CSV table of C-alpha atoms in Angstrom, one decimal:
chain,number,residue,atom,x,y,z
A,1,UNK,CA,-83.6,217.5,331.6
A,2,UNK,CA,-83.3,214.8,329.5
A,3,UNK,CA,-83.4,215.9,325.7
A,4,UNK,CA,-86.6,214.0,323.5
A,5,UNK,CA,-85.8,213.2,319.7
A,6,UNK,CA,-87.2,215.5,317.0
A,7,UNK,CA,-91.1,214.5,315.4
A,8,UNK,CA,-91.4,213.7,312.2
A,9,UNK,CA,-93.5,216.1,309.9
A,10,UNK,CA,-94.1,216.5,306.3
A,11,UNK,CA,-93.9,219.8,304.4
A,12,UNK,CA,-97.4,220.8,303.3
A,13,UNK,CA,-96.7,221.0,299.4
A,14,UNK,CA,-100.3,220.9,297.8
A,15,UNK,CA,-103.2,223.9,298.3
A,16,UNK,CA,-105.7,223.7,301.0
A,17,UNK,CA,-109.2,224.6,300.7
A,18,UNK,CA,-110.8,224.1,303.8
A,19,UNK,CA,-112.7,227.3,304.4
A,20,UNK,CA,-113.9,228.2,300.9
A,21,UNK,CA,-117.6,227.8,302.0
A,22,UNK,CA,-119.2,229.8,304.2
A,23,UNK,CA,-122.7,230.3,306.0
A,24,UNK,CA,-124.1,232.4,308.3
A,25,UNK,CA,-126.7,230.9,311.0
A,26,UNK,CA,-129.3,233.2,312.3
A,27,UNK,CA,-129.8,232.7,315.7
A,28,UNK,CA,-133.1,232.2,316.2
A,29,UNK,CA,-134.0,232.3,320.2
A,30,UNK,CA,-136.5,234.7,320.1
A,31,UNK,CA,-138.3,233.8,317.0
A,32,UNK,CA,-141.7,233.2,317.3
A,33,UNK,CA,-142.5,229.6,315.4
A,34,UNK,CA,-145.7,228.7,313.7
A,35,UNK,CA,-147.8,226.3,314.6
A,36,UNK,CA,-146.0,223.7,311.8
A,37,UNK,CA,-142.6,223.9,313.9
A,38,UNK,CA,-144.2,223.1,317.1
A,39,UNK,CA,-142.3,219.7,316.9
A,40,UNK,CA,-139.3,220.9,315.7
A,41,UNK,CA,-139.2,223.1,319.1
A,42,UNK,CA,-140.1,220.4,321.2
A,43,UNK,CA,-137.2,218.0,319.8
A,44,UNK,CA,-134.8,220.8,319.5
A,45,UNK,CA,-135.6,221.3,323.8
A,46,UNK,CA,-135.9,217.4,324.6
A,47,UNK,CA,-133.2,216.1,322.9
A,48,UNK,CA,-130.6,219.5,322.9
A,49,UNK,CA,-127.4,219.8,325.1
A,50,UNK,CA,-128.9,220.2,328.9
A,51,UNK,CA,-131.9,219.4,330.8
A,52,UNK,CA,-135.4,221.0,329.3
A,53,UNK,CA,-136.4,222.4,332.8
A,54,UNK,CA,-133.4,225.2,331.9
A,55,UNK,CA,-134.8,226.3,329.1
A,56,UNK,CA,-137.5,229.0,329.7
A,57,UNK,CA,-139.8,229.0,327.4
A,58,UNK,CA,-143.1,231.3,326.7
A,59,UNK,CA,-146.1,228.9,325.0
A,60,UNK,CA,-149.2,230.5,323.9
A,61,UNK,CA,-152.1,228.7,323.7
A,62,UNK,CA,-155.9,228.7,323.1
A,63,UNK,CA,-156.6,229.4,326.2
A,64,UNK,CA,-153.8,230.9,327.9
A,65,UNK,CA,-150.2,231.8,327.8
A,66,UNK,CA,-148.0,230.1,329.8
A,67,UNK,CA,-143.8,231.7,330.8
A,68,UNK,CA,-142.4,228.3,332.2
A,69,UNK,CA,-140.2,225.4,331.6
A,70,UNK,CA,-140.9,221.6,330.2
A,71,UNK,CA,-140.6,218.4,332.4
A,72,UNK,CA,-141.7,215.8,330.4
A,73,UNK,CA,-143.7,214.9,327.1
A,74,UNK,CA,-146.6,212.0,326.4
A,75,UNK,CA,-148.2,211.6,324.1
A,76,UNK,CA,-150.2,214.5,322.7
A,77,UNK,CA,-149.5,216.3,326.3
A,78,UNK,CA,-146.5,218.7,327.4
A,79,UNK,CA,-146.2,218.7,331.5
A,80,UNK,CA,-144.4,222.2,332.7
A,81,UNK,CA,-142.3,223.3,335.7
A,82,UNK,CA,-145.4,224.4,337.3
A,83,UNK,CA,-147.6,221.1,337.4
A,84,UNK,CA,-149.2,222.2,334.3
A,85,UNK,CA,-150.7,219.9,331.4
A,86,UNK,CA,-151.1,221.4,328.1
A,87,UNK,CA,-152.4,219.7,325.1
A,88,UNK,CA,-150.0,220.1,322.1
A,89,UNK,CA,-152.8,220.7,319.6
A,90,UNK,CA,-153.9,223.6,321.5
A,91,UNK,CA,-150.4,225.6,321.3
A,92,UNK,CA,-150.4,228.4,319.0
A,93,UNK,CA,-146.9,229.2,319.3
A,94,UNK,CA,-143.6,229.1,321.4
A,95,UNK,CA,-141.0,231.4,322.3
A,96,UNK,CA,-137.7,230.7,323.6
A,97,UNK,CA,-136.9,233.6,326.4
């Protein structure tokens, strides 16, 4: 095998702090969210890595609770996996399962 010529690399000299910071993320899947992060769930399922009919979800509304999946969203209107419309002023809460 024919022998390759040695890479050039510089001695590290000066102190690294890279990882002096830390945080800790609370995972949050089956958290219930308030009525005032409605929206954030929605964008967080519509616009997150995957398709939103994989994400089960469990939305509780005035009239009924509903363990499905999202299609699609217009305007003040969510449509579900099931053919379902459901008014976005009317959900009380969602629940990732």
């Amino acid at each position: 095998m024919k022998k390759l010529p040695k890479i050039y690399h510089e001695d590290i000299t000066k102190e690294i702090k890279n990882n002096k910071k830390v945080s800790y993320v609370e995972k949050d899947s089956n958290r219930v969210y308030e009525k005032d992060k409605i929206n954030e769930v929605l964008k967080e399922v519509f616009n997150g890595i995957g398709y939103s009919f994989n994400i089960p979800l469990r939305i509780e509304t005035v009239d009924k609770t509903y363990e499905t999946s999202l299609i699609g969203k217009s305007n003040n209107y969510l449509i579900t996996f099931d053919n379902d419309t459901i008014l976005i002023n009317d959900i009380k809460s969602i629940k990732k399962l």
